Short mmCIF file of C-alpha atoms and ligand atoms in Angstrom, two decimals:
data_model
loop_
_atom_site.label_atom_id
_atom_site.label_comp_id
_atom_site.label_asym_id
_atom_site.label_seq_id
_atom_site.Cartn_x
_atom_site.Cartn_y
_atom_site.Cartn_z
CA UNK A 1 -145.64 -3.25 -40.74
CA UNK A 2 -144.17 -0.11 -42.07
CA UNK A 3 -145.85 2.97 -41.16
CA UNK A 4 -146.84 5.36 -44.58
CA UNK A 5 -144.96 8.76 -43.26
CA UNK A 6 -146.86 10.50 -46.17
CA UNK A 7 -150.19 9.22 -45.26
CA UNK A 8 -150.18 9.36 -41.32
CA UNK A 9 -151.09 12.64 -40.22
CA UNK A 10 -149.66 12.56 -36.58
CA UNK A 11 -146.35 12.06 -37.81
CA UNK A 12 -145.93 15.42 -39.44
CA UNK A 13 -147.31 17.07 -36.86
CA UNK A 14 -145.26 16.44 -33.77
CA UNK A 15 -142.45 19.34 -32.81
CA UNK A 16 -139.07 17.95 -31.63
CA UNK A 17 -138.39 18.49 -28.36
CA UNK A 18 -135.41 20.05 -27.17
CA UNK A 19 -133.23 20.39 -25.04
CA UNK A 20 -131.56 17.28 -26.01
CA UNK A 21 -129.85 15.49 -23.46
CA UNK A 22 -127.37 12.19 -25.11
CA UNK A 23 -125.94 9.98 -22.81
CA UNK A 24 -123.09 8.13 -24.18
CA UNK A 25 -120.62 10.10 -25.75
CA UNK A 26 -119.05 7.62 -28.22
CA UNK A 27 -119.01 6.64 -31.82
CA UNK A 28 -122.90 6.98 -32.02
CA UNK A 29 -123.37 9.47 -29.07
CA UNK A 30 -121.20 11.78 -30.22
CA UNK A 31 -122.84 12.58 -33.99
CA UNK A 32 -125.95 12.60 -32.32
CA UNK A 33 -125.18 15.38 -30.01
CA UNK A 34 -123.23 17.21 -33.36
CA UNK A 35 -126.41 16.58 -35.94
CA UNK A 36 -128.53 17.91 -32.90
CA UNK A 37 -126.61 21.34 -32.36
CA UNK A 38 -126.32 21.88 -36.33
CA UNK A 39 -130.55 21.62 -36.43
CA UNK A 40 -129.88 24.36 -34.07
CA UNK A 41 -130.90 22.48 -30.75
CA UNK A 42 -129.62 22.76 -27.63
CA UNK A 43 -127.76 19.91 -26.38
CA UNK A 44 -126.33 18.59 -23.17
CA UNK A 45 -123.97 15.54 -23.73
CA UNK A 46 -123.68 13.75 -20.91
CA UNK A 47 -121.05 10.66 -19.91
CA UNK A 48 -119.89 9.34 -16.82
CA UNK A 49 -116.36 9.03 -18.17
CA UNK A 50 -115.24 12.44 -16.53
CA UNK A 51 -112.21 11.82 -18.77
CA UNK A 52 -113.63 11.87 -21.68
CA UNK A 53 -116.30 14.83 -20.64
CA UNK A 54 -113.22 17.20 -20.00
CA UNK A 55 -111.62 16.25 -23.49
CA UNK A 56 -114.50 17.28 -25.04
CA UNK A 57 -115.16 20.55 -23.86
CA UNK A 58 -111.79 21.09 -24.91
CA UNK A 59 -112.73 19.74 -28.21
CA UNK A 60 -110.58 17.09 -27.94
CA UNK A 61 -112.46 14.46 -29.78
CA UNK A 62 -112.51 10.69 -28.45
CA UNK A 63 -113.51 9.01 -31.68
CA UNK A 64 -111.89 8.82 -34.86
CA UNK A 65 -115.14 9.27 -37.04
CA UNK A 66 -115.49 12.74 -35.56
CA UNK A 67 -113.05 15.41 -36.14
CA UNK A 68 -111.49 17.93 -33.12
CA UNK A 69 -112.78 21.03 -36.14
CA UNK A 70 -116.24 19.57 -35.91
CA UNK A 71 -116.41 19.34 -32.26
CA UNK A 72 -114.72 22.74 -32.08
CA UNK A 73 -117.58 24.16 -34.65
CA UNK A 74 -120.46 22.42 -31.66
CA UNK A 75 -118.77 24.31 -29.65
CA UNK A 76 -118.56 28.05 -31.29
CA UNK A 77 -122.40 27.38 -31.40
CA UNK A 78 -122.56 27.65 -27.48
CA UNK A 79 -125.50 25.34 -27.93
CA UNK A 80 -123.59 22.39 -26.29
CA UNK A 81 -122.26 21.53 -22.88
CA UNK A 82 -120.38 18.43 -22.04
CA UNK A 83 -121.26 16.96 -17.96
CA UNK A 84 -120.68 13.88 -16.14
CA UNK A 85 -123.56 15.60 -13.91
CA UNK A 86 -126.72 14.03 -14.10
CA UNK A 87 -128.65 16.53 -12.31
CA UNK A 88 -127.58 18.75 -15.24
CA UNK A 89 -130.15 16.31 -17.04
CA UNK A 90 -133.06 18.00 -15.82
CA UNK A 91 -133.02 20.54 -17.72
CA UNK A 92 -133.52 18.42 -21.37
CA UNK A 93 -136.86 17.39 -23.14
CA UNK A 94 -135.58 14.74 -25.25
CA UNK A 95 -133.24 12.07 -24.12
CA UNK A 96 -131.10 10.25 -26.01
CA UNK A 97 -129.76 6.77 -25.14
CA UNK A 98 -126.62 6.13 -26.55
CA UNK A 99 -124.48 3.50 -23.94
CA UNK A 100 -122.37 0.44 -24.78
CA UNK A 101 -124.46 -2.99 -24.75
CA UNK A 102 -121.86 -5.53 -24.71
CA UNK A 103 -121.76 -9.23 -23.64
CA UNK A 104 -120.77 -10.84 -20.65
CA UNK A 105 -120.05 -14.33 -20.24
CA UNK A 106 -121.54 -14.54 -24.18
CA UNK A 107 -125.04 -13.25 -22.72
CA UNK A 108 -126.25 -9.61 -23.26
CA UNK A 109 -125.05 -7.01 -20.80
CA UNK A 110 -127.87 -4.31 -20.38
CA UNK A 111 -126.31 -2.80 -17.11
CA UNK A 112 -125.58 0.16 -18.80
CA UNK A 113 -128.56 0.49 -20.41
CA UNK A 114 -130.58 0.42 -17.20
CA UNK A 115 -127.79 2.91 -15.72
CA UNK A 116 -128.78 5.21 -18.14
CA UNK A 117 -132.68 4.89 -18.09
CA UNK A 118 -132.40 4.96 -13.99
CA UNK A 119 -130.86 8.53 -14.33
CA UNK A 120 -133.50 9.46 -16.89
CA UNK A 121 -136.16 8.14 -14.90
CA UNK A 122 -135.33 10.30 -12.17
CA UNK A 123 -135.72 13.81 -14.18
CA UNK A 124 -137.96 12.87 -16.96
CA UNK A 125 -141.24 14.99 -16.84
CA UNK A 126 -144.53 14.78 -18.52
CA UNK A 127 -144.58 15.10 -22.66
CA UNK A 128 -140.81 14.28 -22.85
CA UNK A 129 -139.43 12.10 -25.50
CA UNK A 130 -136.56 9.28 -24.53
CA UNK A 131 -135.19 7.15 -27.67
CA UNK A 132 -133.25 4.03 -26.59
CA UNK A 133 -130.32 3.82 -29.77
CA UNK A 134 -127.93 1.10 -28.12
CA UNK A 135 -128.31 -1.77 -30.02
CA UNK A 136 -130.11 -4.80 -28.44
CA UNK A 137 -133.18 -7.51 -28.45
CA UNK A 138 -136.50 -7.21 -29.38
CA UNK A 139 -138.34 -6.42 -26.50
CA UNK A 140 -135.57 -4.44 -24.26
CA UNK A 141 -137.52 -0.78 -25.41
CA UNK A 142 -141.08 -1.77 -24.07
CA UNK A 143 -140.19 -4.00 -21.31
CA UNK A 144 -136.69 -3.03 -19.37
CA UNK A 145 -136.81 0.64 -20.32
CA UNK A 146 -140.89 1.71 -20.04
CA UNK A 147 -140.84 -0.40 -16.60
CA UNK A 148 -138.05 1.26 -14.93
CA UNK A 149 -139.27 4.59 -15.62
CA UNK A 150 -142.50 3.74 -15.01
CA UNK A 151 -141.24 2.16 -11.43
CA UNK A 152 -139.13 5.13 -10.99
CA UNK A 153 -141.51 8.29 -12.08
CA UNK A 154 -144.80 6.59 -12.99
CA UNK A 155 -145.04 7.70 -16.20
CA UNK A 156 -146.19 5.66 -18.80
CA UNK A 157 -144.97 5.51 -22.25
CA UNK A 158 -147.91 6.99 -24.79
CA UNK A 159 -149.89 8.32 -21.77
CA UNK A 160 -147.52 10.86 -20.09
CA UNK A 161 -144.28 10.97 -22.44
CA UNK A 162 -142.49 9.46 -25.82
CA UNK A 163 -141.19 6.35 -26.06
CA UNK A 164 -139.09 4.92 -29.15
CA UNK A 165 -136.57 2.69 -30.40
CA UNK A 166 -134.40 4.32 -32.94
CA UNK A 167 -131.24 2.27 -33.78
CA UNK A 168 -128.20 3.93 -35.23
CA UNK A 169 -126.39 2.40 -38.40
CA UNK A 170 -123.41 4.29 -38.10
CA UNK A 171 -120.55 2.83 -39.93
CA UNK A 172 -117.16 3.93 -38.99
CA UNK A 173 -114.93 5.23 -40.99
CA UNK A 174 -117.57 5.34 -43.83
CA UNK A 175 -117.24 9.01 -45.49
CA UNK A 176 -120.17 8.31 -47.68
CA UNK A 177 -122.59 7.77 -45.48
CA UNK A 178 -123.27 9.58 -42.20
CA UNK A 179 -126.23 10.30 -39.82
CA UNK A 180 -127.58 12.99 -41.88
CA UNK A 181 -128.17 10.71 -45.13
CA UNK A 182 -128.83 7.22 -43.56
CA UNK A 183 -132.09 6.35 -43.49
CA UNK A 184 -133.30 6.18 -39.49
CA UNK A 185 -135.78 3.21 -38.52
CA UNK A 186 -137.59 4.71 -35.49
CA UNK A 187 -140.55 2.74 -33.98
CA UNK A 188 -143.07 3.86 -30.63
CA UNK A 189 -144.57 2.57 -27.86
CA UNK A 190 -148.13 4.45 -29.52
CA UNK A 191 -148.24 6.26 -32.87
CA UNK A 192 -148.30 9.06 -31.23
CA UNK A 193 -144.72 8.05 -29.66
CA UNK A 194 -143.44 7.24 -33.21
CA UNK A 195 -144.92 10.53 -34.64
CA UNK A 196 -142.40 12.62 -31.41
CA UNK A 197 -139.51 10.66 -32.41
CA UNK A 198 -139.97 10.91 -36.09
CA UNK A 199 -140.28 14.84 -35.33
CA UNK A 200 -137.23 14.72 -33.21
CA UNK A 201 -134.93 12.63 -35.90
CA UNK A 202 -136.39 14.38 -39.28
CA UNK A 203 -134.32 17.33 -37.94
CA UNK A 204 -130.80 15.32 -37.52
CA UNK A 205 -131.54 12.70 -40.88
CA UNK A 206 -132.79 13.18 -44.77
CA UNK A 207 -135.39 10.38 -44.06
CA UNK A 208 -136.86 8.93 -41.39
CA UNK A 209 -138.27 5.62 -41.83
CA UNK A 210 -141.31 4.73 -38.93
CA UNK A 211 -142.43 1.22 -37.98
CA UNK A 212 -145.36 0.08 -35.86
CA UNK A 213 -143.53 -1.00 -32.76
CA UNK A 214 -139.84 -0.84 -31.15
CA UNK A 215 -140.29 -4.42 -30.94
CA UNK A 216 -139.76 -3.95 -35.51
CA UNK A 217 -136.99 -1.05 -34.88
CA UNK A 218 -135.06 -3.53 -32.37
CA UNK A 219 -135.14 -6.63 -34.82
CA UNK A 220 -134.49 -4.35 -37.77
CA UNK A 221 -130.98 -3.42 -36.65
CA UNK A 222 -130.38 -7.30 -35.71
CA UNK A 223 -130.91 -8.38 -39.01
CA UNK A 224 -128.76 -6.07 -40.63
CA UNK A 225 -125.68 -7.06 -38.40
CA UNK A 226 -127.07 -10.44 -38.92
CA UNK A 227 -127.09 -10.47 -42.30
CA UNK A 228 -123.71 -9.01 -42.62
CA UNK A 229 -122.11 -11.89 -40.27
CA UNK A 230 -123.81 -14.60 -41.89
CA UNK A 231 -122.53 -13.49 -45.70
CA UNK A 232 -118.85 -12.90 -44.01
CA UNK A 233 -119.34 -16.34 -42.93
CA UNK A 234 -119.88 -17.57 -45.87
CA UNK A 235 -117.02 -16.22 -47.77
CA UNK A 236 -114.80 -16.81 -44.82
CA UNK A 237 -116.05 -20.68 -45.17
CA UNK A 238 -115.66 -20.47 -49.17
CA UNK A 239 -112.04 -18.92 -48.79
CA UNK A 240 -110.32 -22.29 -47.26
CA UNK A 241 -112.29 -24.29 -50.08
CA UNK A 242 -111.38 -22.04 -52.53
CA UNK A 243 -107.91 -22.21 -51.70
CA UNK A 244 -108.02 -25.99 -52.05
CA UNK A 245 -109.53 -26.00 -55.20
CA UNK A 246 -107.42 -23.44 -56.67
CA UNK A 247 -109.91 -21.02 -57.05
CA UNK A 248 -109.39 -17.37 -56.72
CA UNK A 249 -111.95 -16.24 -54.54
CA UNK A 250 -111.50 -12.14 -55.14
CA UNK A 251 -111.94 -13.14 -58.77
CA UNK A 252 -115.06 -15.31 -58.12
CA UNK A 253 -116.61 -12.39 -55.86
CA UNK A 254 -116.24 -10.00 -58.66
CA UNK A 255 -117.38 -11.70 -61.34
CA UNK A 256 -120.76 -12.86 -58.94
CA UNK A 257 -121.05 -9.20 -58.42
CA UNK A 258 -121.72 -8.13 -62.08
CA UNK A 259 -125.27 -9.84 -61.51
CA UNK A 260 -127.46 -6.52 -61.52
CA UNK A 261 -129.84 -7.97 -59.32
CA UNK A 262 -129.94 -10.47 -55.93
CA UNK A 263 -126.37 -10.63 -55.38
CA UNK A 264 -124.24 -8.57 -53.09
CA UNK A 265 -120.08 -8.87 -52.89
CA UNK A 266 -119.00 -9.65 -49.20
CA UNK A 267 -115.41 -10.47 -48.52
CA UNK A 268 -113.00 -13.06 -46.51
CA UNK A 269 -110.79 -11.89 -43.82
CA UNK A 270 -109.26 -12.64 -40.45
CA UNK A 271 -112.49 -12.67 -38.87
CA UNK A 272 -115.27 -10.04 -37.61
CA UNK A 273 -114.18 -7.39 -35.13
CA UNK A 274 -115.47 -3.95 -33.63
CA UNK A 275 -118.79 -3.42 -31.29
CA UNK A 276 -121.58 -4.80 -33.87
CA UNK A 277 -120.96 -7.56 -36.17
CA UNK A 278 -119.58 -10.25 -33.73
CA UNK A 279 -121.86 -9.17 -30.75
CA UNK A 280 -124.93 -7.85 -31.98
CA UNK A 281 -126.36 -11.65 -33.24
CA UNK A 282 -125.73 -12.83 -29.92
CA UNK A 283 -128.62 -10.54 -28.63
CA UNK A 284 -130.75 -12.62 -30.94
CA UNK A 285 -129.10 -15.73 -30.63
CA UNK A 286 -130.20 -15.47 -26.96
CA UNK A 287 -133.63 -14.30 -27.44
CA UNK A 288 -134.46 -16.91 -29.48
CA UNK A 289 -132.74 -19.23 -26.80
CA UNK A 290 -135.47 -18.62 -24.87
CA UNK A 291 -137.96 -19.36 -26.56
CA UNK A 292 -136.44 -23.08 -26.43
CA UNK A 293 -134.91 -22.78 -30.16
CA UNK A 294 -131.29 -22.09 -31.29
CA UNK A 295 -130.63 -20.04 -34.28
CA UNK A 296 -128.88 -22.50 -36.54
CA UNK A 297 -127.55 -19.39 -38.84
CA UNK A 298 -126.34 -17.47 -36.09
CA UNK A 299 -124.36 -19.76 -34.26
CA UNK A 300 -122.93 -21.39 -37.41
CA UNK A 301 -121.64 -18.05 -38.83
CA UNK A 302 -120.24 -17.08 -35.73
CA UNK A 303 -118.37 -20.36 -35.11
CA UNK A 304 -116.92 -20.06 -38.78
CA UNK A 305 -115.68 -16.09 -38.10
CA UNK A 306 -114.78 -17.25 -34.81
CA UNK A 307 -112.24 -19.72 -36.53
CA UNK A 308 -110.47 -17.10 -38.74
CA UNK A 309 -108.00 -16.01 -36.62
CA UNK A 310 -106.67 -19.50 -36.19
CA UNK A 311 -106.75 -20.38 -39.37
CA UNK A 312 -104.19 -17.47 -40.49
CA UNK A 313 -102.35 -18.76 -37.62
CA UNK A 314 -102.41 -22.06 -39.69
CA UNK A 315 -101.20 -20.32 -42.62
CA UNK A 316 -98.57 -18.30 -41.72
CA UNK A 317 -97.33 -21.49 -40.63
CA UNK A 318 -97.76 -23.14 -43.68
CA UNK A 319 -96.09 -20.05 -45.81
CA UNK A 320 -92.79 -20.36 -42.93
CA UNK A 321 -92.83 -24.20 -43.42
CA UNK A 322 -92.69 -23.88 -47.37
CA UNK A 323 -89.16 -21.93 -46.61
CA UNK A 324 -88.23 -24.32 -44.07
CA UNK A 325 -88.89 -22.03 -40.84
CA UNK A 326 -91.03 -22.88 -38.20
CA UNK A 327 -93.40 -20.40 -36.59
CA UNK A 328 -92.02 -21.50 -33.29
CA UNK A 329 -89.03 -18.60 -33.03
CA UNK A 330 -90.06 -16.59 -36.76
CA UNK A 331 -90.40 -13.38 -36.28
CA UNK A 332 -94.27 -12.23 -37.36
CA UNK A 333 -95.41 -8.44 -37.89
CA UNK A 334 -98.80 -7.71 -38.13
CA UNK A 335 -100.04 -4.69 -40.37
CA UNK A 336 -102.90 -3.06 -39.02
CA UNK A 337 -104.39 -4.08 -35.56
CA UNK A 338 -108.02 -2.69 -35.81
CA UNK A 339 -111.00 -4.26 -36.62
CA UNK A 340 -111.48 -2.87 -39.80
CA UNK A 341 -109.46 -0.40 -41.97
CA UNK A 342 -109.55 3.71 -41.31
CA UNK A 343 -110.56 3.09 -37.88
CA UNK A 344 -108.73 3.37 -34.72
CA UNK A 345 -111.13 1.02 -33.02
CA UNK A 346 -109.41 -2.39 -31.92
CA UNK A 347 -112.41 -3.72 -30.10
CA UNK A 348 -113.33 -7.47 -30.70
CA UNK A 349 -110.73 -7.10 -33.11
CA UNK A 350 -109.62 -10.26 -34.52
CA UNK A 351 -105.60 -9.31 -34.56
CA UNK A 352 -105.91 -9.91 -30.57
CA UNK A 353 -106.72 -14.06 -31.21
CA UNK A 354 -104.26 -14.18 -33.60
CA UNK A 355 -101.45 -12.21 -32.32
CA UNK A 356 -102.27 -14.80 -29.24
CA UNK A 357 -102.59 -17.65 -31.17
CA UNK A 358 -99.06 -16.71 -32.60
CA UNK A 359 -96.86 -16.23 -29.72
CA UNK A 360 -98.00 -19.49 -28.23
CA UNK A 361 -96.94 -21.21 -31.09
CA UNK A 362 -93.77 -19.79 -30.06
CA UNK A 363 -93.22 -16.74 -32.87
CA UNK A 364 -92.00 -13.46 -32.26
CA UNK A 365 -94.76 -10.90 -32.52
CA UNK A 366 -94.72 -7.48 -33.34
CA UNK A 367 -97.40 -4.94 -35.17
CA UNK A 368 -97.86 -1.52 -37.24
CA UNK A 369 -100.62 0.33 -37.56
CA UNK A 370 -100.35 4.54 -37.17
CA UNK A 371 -103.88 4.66 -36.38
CA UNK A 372 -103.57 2.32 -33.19
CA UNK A 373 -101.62 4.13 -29.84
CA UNK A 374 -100.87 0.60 -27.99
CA UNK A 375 -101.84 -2.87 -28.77
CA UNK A 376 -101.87 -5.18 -25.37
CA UNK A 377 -102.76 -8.69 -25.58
CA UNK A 378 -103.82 -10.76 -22.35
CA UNK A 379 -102.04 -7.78 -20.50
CA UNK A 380 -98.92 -7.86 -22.11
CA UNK A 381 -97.75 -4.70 -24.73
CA UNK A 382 -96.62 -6.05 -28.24
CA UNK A 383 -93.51 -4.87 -29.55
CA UNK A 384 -94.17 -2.05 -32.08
CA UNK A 385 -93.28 -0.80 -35.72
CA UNK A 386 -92.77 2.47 -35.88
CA UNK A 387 -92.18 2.95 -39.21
CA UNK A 388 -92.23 0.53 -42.36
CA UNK A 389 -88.61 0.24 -43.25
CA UNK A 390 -85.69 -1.92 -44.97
CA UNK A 391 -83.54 -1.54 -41.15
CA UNK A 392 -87.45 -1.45 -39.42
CA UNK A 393 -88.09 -5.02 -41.44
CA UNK A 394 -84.43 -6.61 -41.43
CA UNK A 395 -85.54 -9.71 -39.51
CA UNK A 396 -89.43 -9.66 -39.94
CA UNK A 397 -89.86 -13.60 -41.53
CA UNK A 398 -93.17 -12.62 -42.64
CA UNK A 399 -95.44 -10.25 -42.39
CA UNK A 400 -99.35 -10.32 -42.37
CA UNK A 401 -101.71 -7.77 -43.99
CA UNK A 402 -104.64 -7.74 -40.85
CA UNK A 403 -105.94 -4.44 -41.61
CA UNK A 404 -105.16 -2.72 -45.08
CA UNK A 405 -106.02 1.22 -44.01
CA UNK A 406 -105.55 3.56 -47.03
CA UNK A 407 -102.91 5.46 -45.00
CA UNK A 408 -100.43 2.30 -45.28
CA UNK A 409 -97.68 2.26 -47.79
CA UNK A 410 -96.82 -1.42 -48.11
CA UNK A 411 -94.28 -0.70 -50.42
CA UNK A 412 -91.23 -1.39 -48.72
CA UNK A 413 -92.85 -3.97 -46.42
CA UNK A 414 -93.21 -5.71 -50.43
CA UNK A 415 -89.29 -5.33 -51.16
CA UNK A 416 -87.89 -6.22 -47.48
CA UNK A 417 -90.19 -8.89 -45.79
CA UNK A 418 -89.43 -12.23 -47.41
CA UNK A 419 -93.19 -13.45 -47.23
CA UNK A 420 -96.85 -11.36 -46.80
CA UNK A 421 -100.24 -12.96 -45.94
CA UNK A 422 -102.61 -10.40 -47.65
CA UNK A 423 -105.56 -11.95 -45.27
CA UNK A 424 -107.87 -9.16 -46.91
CA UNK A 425 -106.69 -8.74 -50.69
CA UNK A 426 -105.23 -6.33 -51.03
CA UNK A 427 -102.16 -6.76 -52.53
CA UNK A 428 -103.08 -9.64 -54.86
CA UNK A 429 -100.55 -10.08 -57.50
CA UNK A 430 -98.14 -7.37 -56.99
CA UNK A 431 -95.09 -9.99 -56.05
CA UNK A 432 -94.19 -13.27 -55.41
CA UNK A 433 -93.93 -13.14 -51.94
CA UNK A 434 -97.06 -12.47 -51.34
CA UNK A 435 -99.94 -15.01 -50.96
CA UNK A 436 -103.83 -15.07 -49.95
CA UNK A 437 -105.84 -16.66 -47.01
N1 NAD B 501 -119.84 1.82 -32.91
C1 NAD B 501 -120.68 1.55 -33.87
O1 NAD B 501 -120.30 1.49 -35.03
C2 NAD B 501 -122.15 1.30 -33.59
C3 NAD B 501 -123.04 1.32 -34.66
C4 NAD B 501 -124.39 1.11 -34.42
C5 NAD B 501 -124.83 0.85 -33.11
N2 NAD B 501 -123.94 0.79 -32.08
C6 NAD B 501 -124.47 0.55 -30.74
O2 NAD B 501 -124.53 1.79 -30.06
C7 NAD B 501 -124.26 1.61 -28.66
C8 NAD B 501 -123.09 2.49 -28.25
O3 NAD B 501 -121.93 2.10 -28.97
P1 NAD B 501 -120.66 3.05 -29.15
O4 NAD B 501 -119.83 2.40 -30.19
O5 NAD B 501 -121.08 4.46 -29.32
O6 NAD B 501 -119.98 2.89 -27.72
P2 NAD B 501 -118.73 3.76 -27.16
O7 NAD B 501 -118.02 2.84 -26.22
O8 NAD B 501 -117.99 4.40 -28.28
O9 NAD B 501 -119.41 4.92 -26.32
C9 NAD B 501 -120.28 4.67 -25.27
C10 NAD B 501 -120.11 5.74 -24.22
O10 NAD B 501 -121.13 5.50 -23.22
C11 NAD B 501 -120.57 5.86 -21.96
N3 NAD B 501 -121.41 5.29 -20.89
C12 NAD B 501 -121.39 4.06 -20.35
N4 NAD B 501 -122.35 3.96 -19.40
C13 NAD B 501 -122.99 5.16 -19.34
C14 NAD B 501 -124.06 5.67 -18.58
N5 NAD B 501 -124.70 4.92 -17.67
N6 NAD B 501 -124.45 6.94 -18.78
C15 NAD B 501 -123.82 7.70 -19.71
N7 NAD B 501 -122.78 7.29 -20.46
C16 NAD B 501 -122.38 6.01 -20.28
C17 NAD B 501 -119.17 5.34 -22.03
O11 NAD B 501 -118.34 6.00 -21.08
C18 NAD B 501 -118.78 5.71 -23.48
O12 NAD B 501 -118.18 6.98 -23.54
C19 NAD B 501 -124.03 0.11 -28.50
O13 NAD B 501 -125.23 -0.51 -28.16
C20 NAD B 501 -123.60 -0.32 -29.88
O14 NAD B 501 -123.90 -1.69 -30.12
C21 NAD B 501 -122.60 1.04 -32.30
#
């Protein structure tokens, strides 16, 4: 149920609490600890990367979403400190939860979660507020994280201090939206938890949306990751028909999309990448295991995204056998490495399958990508690009579009590289060369 923030009265009436203390200084640590400092609270970011704690109070920033002149504004403020110190966490009255939840062995990997509520736990005092933002299944807020601190400080959630569940939707690379004007779901332990953490975020965000429960907050996030892999799914699926039948799929999408109402446009490519969309539905997935059930959607749009990456593989194959070539010995350049374009990010990106898939089919790999320092797959570095170039592209057999970042000039990669997979689009119909998934 969706709480009325115009009609409840506690929820206007909370102050925030600062300090603020973030732990996790990453791609959603990191504009929490910024939007914090410009409401004009004080802020200790904390990380147990001691590398990346001394970059930053040299305002050297770690992510791409965040420039060094932002991080260097923080930091004229005096209002921030950077510590890989956790007794330095003592001295905050709102803690922020920020840490990587990824998967081991394809089951959820909270260690780092409970890592970061332990150390909490242990300095958390009466009336504080602690929001839990990593993403993760319904349940984690009010089970794992109120009964460690409870076992570690006896403090109960709604009794002696704020408890929420406040998920960040942070998209990387997005310059439209950013925390400050996405909406932020944030849902308590007790109204009265909801009403502190509503406080605390309506000074970071434009609009803070409160639900009943974390238990709401935690799902919420899930489905919109869900969502998102199921519909790439399904246009990764469509794609290979599409092809078959002859059908221009980019051309099909756009037309769909003119339909004011119920329809959004998704898009094929080489498969899902980054920390989200290919891990955040197996939280789910494995809630729902438990409750003796499988979810059918889940699975089935993650075995299709899963199967990108070999079907390009399957392509450029194709394309080389149309001139006679086999992939076996071809020599293959992949352009752009990262998950998705204008990021840095490669993780779970789906060039490291393919580039795999690739080289033991025997082909000669190499990649470009100026946002990406090293690309190592299975341990081994990958020949690199430099620079896109008729002597830089002399014996490249074909090249494949992974990741189309604005920065890229394709142009001479066009003239010089006797065949392109454009796996995302983006150069349909600009040469002959040049073919779709
Ligand atoms: N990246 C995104 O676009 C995005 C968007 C929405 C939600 N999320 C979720 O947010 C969470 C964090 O993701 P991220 O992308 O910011 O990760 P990240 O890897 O960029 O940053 C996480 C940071 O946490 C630090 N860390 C690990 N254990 C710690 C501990 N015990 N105490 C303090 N710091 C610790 C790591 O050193 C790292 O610097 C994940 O649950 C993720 O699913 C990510």
């Amino acid at each position: 149920m969706l709480v009325d923030e115009q009609r409840s009265p506690d929820l206007s009436v909370e102050p925030a609490r600062g300090p603020v203390a973030v732990l996790g200084l990453g791609y959603v640590g990191l504009p929490v600890v910024l939007a914090s400092v410009e409401s004009g609270l004080e802020v200790i970011g904390f990380d147990i990367d001691t590398g990346r704690v001394a970059a930053l109070e040299i305002g050297h920033s770690p992510v791409d979403s965040l420039s060094d002149k932002s991080l260097d504004k923080a930091l004229a403020t005096g209002r921030v400190s950077f510590t890989s110190d956790p007794r330095s966490l003592a001295a905050a009255r709102t803690y922020v939860i920020c840490v990587p939840t990824p998967l081991r062995d394809k089951l959820p990997d909270l260690s780092m979660v409970t890592e970061a509520v332990d150390l909490v736990a242990r300095v958390l005092s009466p009336d504080d507020l602690v929001s839990l933002e990593s993403t993760t299944y319904p349940g984690t807020t009010e089970d794992l994280v109120a009964q460690r601190i409870e076992a570690v400080s006896s403090l109960v959630p709604g009794r002696d201090y704020s408890l929420v569940f406040s998920p960040e939707r942070i998209d990387p690379g997005n310059q439209e939206y950013r925390l400050e004007n996405t909406p932020k779901i944030v849902g308590g332990v007790t109204d009265q938890c909801t009403a502190a953490g509503a406080a605390f975020y309506r000074r970071l965000t434009n609009h803070v949306v409160p639900v009943s429960s974390p238990r709401e907050a935690e799902m919420a996030k899930l489905l919109e990751n869900t969502f998102r892999n199921v519909n790439i799914a399904l246009v990764n699926e469509l794609v290979v028909f599409c092809r078959e039948l002859g059908i221009d799929l980019y051309e099909v999408i756009r037309a769909a999309a003119t339909k004011p109402f119920g329809f959004m446009p998704f898009y094929p490519g080489p498969g899902v990448g980054g920390h989200c969309i290919p891990i955040d539905p197996a939280y789910i997935s494995w809630r729902v295991r438990q409750l003796g059930s499988s979810f059918r959607f889940v699975e089935l749009a993650t075995e299709i995204n899963d199967r990108m990456p070999n079907y390009v593989a399957l392509r450029v194959a194709e394309m080389l056998n149309s001139v006679r070539k086999s992939l076996n010995g071809s020599s293959v350049l992949l352009i752009g490495v990262s998950y998705k374009p204008d990021v840095s990010d490669v993780r779970e990106s789906s060039a490291f399958p393919l580039a795999r898939q690739l080289m033991r089919s025997g082909a000669v790999v190499s990649w470009h990508d100026p946002l990406v320092p090293e690309f190592v797959v299975d341990g081994t570095p990958v020949p690199a690009v430099k620079t896109l170039a008729a002597e830089t592209l002399d014996n490249v057999d074909l090249a494949v579009v992974h990741t189309d970042h604005s920065c890229l000039d394709l142009e001479a990669l066009i003239r010089h590289v006797p065949l392109v997979l454009d796996t995302r689009g983006t150069l349909r119909g600009r040469a002959f060369n040049i073919q779709g998934l």
